mmCIF file of C-alpha atoms in Angstrom:
data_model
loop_
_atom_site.group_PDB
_atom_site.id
_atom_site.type_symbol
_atom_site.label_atom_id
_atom_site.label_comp_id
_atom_site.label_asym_id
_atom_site.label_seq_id
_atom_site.Cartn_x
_atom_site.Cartn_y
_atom_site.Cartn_z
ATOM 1 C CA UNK T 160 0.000 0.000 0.000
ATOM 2 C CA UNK T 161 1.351 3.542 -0.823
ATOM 3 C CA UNK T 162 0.416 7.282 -0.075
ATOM 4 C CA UNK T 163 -0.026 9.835 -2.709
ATOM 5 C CA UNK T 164 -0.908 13.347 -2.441
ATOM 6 C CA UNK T 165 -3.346 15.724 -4.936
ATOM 7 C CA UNK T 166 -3.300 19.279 -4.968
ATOM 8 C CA UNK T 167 -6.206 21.151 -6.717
ATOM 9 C CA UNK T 168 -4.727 24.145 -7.821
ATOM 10 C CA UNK T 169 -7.093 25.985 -10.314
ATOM 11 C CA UNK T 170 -10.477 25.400 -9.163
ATOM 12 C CA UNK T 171 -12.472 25.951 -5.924
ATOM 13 C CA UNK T 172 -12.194 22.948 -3.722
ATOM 14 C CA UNK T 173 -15.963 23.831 -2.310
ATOM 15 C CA UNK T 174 -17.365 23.396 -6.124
ATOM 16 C CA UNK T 175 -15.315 20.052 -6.527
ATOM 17 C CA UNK T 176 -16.242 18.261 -3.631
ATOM 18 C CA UNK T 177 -20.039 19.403 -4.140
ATOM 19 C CA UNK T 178 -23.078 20.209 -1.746
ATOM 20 C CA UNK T 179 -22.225 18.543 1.847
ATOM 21 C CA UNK T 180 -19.269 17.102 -0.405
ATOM 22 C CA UNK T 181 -21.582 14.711 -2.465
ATOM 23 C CA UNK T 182 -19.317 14.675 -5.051
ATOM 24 C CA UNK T 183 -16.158 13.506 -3.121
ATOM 25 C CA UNK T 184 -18.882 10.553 -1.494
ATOM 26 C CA UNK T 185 -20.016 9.310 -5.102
ATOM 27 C CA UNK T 186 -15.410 9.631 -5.912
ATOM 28 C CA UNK T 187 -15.102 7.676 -2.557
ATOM 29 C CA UNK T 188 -17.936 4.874 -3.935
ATOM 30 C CA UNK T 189 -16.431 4.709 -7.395
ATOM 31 C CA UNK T 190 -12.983 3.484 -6.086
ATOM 32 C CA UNK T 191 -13.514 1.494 -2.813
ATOM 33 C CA UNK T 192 -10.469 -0.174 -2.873
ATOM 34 C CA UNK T 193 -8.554 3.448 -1.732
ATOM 35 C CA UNK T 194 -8.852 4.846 0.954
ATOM 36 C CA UNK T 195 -9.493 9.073 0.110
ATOM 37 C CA UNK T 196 -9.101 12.046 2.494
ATOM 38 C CA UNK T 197 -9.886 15.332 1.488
ATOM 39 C CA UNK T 198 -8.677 18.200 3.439
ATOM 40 C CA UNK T 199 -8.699 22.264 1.507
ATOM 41 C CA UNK T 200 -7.319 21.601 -1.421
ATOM 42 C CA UNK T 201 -5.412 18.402 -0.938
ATOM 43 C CA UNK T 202 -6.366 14.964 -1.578
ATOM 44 C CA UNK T 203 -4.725 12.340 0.001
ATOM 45 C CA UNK T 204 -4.954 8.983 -1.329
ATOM 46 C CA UNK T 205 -4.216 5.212 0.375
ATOM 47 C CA UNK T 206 -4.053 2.142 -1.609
ATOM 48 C CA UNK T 207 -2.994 0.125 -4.580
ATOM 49 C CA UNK T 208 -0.699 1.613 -6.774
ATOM 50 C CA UNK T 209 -2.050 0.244 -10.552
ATOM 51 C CA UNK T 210 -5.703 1.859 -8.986
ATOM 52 C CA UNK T 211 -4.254 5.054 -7.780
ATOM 53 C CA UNK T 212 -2.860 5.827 -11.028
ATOM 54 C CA UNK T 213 -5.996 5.789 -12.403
ATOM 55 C CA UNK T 214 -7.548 7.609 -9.950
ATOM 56 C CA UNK T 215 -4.923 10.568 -10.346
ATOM 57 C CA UNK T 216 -5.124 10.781 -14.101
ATOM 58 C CA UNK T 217 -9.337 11.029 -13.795
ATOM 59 C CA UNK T 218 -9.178 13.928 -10.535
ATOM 60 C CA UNK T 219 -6.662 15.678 -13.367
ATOM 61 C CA UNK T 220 -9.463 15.317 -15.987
ATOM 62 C CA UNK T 221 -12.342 16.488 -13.232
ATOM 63 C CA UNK T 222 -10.121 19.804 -12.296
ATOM 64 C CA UNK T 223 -10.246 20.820 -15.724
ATOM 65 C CA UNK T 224 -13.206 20.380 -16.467
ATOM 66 C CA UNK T 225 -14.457 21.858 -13.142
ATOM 67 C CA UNK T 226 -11.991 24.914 -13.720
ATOM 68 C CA UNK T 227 -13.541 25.326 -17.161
ATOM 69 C CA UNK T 228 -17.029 24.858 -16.236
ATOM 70 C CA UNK T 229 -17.222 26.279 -12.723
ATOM 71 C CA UNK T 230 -19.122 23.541 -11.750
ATOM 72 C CA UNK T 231 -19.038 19.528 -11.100
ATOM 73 C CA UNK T 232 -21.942 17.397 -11.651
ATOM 74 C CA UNK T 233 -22.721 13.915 -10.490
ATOM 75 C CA UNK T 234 -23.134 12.971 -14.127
ATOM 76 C CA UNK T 235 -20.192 14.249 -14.969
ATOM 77 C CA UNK T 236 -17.790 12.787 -12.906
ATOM 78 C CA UNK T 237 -19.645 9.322 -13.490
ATOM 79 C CA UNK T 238 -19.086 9.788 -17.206
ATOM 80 C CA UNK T 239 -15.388 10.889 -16.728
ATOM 81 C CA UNK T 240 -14.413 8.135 -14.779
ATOM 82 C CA UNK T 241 -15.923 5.343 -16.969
ATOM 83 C CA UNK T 242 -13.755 6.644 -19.824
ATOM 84 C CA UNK T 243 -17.064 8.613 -21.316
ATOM 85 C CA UNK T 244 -16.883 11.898 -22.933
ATOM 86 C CA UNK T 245 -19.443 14.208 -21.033
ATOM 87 C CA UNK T 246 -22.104 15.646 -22.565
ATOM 88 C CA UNK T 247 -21.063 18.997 -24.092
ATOM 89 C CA UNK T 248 -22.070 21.872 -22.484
ATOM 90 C CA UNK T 249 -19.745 24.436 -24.624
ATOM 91 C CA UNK T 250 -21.691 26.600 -27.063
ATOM 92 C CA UNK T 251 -19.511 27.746 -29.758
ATOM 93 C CA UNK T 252 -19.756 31.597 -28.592
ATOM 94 C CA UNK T 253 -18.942 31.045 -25.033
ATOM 95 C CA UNK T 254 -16.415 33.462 -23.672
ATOM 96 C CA UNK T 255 -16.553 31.377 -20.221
ATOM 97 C CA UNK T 256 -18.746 30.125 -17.797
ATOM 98 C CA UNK T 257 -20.121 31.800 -14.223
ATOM 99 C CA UNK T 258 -19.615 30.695 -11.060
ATOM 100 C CA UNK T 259 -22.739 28.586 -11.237
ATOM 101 C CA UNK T 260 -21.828 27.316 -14.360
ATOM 102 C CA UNK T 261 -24.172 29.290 -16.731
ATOM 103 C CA UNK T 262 -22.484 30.303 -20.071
ATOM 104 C CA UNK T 263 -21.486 34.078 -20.919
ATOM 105 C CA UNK T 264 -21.421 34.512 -23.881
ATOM 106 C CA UNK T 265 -21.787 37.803 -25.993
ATOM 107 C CA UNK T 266 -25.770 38.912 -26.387
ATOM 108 C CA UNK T 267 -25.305 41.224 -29.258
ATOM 109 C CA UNK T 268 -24.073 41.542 -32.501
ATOM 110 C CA UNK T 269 -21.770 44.483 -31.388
ATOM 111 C CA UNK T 270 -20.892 42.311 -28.115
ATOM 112 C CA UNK T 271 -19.772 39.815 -30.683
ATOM 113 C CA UNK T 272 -17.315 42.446 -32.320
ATOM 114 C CA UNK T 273 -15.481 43.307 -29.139
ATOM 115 C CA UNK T 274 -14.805 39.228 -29.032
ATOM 116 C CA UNK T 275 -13.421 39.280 -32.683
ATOM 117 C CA UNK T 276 -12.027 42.687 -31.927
ATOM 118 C CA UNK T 277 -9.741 40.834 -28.857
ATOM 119 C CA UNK T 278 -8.833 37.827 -30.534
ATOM 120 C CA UNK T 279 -7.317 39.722 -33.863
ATOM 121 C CA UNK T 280 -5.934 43.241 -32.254
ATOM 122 C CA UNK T 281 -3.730 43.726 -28.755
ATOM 123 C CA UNK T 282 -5.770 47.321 -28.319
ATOM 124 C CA UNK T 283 -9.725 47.614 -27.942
ATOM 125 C CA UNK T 284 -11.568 50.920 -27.401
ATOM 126 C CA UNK T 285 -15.219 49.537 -26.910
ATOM 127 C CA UNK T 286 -17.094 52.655 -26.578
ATOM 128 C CA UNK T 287 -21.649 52.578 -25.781
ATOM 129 C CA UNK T 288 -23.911 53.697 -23.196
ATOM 130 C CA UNK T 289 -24.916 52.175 -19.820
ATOM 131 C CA UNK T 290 -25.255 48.198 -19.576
ATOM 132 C CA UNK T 291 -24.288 47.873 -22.774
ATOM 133 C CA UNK T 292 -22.099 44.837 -21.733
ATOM 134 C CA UNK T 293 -18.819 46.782 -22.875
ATOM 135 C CA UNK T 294 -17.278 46.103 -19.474
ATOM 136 C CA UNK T 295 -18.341 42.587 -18.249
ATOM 137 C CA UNK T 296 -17.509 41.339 -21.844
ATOM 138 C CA UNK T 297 -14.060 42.464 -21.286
ATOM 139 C CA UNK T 298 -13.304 41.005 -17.862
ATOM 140 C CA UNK T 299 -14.851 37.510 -19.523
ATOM 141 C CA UNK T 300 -12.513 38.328 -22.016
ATOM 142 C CA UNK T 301 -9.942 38.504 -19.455
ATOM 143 C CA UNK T 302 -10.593 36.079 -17.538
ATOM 144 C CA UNK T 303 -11.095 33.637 -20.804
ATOM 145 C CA UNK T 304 -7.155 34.498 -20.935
ATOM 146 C CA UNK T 305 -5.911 33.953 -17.632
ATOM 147 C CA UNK T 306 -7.538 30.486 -17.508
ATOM 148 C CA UNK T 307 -6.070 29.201 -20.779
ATOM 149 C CA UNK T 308 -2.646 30.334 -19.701
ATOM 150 C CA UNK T 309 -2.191 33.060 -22.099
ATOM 151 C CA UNK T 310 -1.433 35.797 -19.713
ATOM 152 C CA UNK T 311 -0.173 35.526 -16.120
ATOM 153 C CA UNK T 312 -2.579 38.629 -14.970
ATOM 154 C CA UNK T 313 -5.537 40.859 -15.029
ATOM 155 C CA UNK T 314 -5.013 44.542 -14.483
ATOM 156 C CA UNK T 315 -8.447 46.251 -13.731
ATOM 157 C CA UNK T 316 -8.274 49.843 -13.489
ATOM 158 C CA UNK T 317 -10.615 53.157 -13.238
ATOM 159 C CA UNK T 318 -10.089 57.177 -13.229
ATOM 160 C CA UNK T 319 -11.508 57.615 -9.466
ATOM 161 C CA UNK T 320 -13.478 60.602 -10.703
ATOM 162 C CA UNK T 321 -15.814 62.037 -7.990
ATOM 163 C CA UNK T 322 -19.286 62.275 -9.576
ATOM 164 C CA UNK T 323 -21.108 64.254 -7.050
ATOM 165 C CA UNK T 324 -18.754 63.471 -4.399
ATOM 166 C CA UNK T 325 -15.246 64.696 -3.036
ATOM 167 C CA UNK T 326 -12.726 61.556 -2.488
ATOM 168 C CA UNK T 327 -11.758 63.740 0.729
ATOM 169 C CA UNK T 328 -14.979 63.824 2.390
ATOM 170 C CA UNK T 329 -15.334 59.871 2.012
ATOM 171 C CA UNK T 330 -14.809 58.190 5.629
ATOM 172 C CA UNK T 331 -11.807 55.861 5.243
ATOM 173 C CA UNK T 332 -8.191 55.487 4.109
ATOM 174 C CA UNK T 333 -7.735 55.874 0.465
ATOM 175 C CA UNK T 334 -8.604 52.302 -0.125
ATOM 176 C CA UNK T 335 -11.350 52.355 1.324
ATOM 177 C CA UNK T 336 -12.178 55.931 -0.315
ATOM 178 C CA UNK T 337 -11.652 54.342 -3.892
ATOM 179 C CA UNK T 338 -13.172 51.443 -3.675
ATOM 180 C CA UNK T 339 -16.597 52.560 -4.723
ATOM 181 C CA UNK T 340 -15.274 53.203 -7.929
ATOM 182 C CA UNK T 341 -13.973 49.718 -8.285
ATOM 183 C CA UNK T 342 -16.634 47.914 -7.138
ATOM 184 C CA UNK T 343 -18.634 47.367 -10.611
ATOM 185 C CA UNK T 344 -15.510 45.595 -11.505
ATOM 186 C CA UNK T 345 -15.324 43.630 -8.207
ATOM 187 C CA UNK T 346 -19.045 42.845 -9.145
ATOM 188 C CA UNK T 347 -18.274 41.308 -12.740
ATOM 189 C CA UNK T 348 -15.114 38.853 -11.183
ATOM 190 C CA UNK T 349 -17.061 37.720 -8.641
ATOM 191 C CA UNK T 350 -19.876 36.555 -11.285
ATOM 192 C CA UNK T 351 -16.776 34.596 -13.967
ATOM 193 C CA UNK T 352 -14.233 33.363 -11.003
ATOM 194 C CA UNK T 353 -15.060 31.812 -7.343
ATOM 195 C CA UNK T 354 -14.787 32.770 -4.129
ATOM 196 C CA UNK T 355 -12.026 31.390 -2.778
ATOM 197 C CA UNK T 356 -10.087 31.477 -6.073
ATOM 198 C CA UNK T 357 -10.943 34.966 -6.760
ATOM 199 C CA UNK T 358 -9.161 35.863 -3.252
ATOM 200 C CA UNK T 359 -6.393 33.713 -3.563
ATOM 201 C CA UNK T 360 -5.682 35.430 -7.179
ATOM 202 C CA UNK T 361 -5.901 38.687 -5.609
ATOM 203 C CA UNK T 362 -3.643 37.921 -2.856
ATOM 204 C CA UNK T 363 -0.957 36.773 -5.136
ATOM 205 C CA UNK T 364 -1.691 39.861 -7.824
ATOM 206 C CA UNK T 365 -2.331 37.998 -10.237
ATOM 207 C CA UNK T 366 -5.845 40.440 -10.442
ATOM 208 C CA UNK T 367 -5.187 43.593 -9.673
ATOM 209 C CA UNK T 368 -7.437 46.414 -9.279
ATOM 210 C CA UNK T 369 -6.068 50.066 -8.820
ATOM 211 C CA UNK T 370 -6.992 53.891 -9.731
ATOM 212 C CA UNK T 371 -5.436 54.752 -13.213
ATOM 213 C CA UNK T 372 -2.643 56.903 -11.215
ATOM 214 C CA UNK T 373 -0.801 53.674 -9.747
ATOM 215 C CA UNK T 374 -0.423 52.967 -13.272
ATOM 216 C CA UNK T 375 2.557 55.537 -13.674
ATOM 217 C CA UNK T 376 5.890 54.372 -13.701
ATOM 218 C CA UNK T 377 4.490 50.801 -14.871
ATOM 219 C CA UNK T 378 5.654 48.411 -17.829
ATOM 220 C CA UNK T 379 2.598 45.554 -18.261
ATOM 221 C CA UNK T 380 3.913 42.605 -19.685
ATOM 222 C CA UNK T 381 1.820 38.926 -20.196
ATOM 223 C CA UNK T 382 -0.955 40.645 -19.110
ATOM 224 C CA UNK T 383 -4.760 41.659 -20.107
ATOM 225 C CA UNK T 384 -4.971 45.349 -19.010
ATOM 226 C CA UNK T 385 -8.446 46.835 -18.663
ATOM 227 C CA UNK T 386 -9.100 50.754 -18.754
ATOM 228 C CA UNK T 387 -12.930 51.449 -17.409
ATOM 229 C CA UNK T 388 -15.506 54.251 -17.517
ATOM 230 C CA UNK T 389 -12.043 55.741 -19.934
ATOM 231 C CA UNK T 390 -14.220 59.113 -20.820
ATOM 232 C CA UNK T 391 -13.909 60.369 -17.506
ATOM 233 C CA UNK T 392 -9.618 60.210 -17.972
ATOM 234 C CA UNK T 393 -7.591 63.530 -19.038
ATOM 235 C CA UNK T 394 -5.602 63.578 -22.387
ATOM 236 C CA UNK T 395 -2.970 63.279 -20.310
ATOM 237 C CA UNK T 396 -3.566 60.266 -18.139
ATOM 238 C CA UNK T 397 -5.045 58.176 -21.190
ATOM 239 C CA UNK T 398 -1.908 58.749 -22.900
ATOM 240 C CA UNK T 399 0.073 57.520 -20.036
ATOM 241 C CA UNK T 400 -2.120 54.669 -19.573
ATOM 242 C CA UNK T 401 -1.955 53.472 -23.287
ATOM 243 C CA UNK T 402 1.635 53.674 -23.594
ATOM 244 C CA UNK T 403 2.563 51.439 -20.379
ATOM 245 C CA UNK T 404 1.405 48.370 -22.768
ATOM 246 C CA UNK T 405 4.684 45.683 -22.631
ATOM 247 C CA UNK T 406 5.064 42.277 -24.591
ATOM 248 C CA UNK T 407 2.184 39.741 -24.609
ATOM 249 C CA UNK T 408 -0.591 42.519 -23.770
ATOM 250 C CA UNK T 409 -3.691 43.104 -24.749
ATOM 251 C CA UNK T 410 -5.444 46.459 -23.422
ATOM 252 C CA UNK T 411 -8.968 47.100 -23.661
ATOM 253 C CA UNK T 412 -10.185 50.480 -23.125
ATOM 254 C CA UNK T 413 -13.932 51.045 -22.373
ATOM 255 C CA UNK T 414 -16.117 54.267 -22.011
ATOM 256 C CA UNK T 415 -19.274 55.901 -21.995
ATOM 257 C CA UNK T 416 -18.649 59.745 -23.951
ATOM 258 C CA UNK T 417 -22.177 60.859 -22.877
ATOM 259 C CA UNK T 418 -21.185 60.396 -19.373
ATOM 260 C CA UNK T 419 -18.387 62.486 -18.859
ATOM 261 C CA UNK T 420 -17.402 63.486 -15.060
ATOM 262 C CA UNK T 421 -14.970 65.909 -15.601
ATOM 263 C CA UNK T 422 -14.930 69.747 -15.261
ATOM 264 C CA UNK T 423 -16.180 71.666 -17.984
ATOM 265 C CA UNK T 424 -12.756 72.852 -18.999
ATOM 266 C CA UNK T 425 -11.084 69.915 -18.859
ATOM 267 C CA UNK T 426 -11.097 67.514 -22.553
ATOM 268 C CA UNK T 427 -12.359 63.795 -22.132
ATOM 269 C CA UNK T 428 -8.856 61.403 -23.121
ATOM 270 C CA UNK T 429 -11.420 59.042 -24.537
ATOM 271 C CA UNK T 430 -13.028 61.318 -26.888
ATOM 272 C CA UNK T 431 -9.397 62.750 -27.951
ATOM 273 C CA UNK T 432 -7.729 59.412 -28.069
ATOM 274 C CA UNK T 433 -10.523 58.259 -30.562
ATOM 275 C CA UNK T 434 -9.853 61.113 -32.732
ATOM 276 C CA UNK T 435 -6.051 60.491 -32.936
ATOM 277 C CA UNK T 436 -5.556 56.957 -33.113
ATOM 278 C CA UNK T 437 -8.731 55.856 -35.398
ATOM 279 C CA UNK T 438 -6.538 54.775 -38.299
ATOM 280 C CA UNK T 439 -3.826 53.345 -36.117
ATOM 281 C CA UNK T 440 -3.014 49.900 -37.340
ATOM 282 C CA UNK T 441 -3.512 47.534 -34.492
ATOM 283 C CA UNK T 442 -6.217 49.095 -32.874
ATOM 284 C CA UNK T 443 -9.881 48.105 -32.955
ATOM 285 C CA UNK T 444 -13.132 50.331 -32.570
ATOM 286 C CA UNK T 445 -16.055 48.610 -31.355
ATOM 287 C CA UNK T 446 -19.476 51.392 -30.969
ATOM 288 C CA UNK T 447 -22.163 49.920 -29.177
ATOM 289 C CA UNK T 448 -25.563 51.402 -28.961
ATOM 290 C CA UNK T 449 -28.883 51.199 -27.164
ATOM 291 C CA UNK T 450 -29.844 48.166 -28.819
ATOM 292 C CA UNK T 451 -26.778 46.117 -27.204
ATOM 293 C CA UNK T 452 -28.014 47.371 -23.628
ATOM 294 C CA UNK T 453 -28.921 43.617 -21.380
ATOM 295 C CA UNK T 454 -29.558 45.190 -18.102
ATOM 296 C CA UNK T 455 -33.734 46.032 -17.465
ATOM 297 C CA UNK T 456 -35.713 46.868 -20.468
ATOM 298 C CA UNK T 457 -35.920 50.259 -18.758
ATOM 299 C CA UNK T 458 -32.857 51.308 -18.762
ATOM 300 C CA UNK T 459 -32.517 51.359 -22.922
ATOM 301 C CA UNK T 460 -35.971 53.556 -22.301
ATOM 302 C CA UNK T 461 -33.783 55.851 -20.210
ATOM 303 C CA UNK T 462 -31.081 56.043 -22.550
ATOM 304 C CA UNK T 463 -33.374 57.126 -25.263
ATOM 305 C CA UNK T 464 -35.041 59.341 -23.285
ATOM 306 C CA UNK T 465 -31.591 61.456 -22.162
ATOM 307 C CA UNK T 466 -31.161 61.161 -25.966
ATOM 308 C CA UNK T 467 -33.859 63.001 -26.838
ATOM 309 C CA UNK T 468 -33.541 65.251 -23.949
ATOM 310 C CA UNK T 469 -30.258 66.675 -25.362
ATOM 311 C CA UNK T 470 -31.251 66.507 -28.902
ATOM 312 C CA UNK T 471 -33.810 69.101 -28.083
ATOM 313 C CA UNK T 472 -31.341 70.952 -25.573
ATOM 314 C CA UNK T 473 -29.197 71.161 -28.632
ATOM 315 C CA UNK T 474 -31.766 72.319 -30.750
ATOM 316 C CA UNK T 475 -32.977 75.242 -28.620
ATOM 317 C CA UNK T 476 -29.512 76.845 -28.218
ATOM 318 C CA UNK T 477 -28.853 76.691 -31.862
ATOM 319 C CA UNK T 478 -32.181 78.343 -32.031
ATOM 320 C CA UNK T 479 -31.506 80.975 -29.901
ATOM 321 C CA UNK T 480 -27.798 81.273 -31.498
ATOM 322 C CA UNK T 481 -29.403 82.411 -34.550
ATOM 323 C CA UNK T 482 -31.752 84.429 -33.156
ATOM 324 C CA UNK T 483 -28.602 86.308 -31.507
ATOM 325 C CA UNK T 484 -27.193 86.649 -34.707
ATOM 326 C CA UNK T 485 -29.792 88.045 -36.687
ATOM 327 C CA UNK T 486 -30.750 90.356 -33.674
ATOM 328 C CA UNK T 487 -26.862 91.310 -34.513
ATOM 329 C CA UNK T 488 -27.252 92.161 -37.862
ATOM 330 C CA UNK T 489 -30.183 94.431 -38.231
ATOM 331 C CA UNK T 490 -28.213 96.582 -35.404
#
């Protein structure tokens, strides 16, 4: 009899050993002749060496599959261990799959761009209104990346632009003062990567999530780099937040340009940045519109409505403009 020790490393122990670990009973019951103790993320096996090599190679083939799928069914591991290909689950547009194992996959023909967009160009500006899916495509995007190996990070980061607010009046340190700015991004990892994993990944910076000014100074290399809500950045800080791009990097760059934060006086780095590097080769525009927004029906009603809202605001000062003129000339 001999001892042999498993370490799940990519996947959340809690997922593979199922609800009050009914996965790691029906493992236990499909090889009775070992003896199996699970403890974290270690298995520790007892037994015959011809079976144990068997048993390995199959808790290999569960891991991935769990790490792909975010989830482990009975089913599954019955048809794995038999030597039967599970049931496909994979659509052919899946970027990856939630936490509970749902697919995400792109829900609009413009969502669908931003894919093609990432997988043929190293820099994306994906520019569209409100739940538009800009943003949580990208992190899948992302985290599509970091699970196949491509990339050893994710870089998450966001001009902490008050909106309303002064950082300074905030309770907290400045952590806790810029947080609230990260937090839509915090929501969208927590959705694609688990718990436990998520943490761990954080821990050991392989995510990262920072204001765009800890970006100075930086060379990102083997990494997918996100740039959020990008319209509320100065010419100046977009430019420095482009350029720290290193070797195997892809950046994506996402932004609303009717929601811009900044003071009056001060020009948007999105809308500037558009204008200069449209024809750059290398560089992909995706627009998205009202018609990709996903979130509540109302909120594409809302959109519109604004729309209108400033159509006619526009309308009313060019109205007035020439009135002012002519008013002009007959003096």
């Amino acid at each position: 009899m001999i001892e042999k020790l498993i370490v799940l490393e990519d996947i959340d122990p809690v997922i593979f050993y199922g609800i009050n670990n009914a996965n790691l009973q029906l493992i236990k019951a499909l090889y009775p002749k070992l003896r199996i103790i699970a403890r974290g993320n270690v298995i520790k096996i007892l037994g015959d060496e011809e079976e144990m090599t068997a048993f390995e190679e199959n808790i290999i083939k569960l891991e991935k599959y769990c790490a792909e799928y975010n989830s482990l069914k009975e089913d599954v591991i019955i048809d794995i261990i038999k030597g039967n290909a599970p049931q496909a689950e994979k659509a052919g547009n899946v970027i990856v799959f939630s936490v509970n194992g749902k697919p995400i996959i792109p829900r609009s023909d413009n969502q669908k761009k931003l894919v093609e967009g990432f997988q043929k160009n190293d820099m994306i500006f994906a520019i569209g209104p409100a739940g538009s899916g800009k943003t949580y495509t990208a992190i899948a995007l992302a985290v599509r990346a970091l699970k196949n190996k491509e990339i050893r990070k994710i870089i998450l980061s966001r001009p902490a632009v008050e909106a309303g607010e002064k950082l300074g009046f905030l309770p907290g340190d400045m952590k806790e003062k810029i947080d609230p700015y990260l937090q839509p991004l915090y929501d969208a990892l927590q959705d694609m990567i688990p718990a436990a994993k998520l943490k761990e990944y954080m821990e050991q910076n392989v995510i990262q999530i920072a204001p765009l000014a800890f970006m100075r100074g930086r060379t990102l290399n083997d990494a997918v780099v996100i740039l959020d809500e990008a319209q509320n950045t100065t010419t100046q800080q977009i430019k420095m937040f482009l350029t720290r791009m290193g070797m195997n990097t892809k950046m994506i760059v996402t932004g609303d340009i009717t929601q811009i934060d900044l003071p009056p006086s001060q020009t948007s780095g999105l809308v500037q940045s558009i204008k200069i590097l449209k024809h750059v080769k290398g560089i992909s525009f995706v627009e998205l519109n009202k018609k990709d927004i996903v979130r509540h029906k109302l909120v594409e009603r809302i959109v519109d409505a604004y729309e209108k809202y400033e159509k006619e605001k526009q309308k009313v000062k060019e109205e007035e403009k020439t009135r002012e003129r002519h008013s002009n000339e007959k003096t």
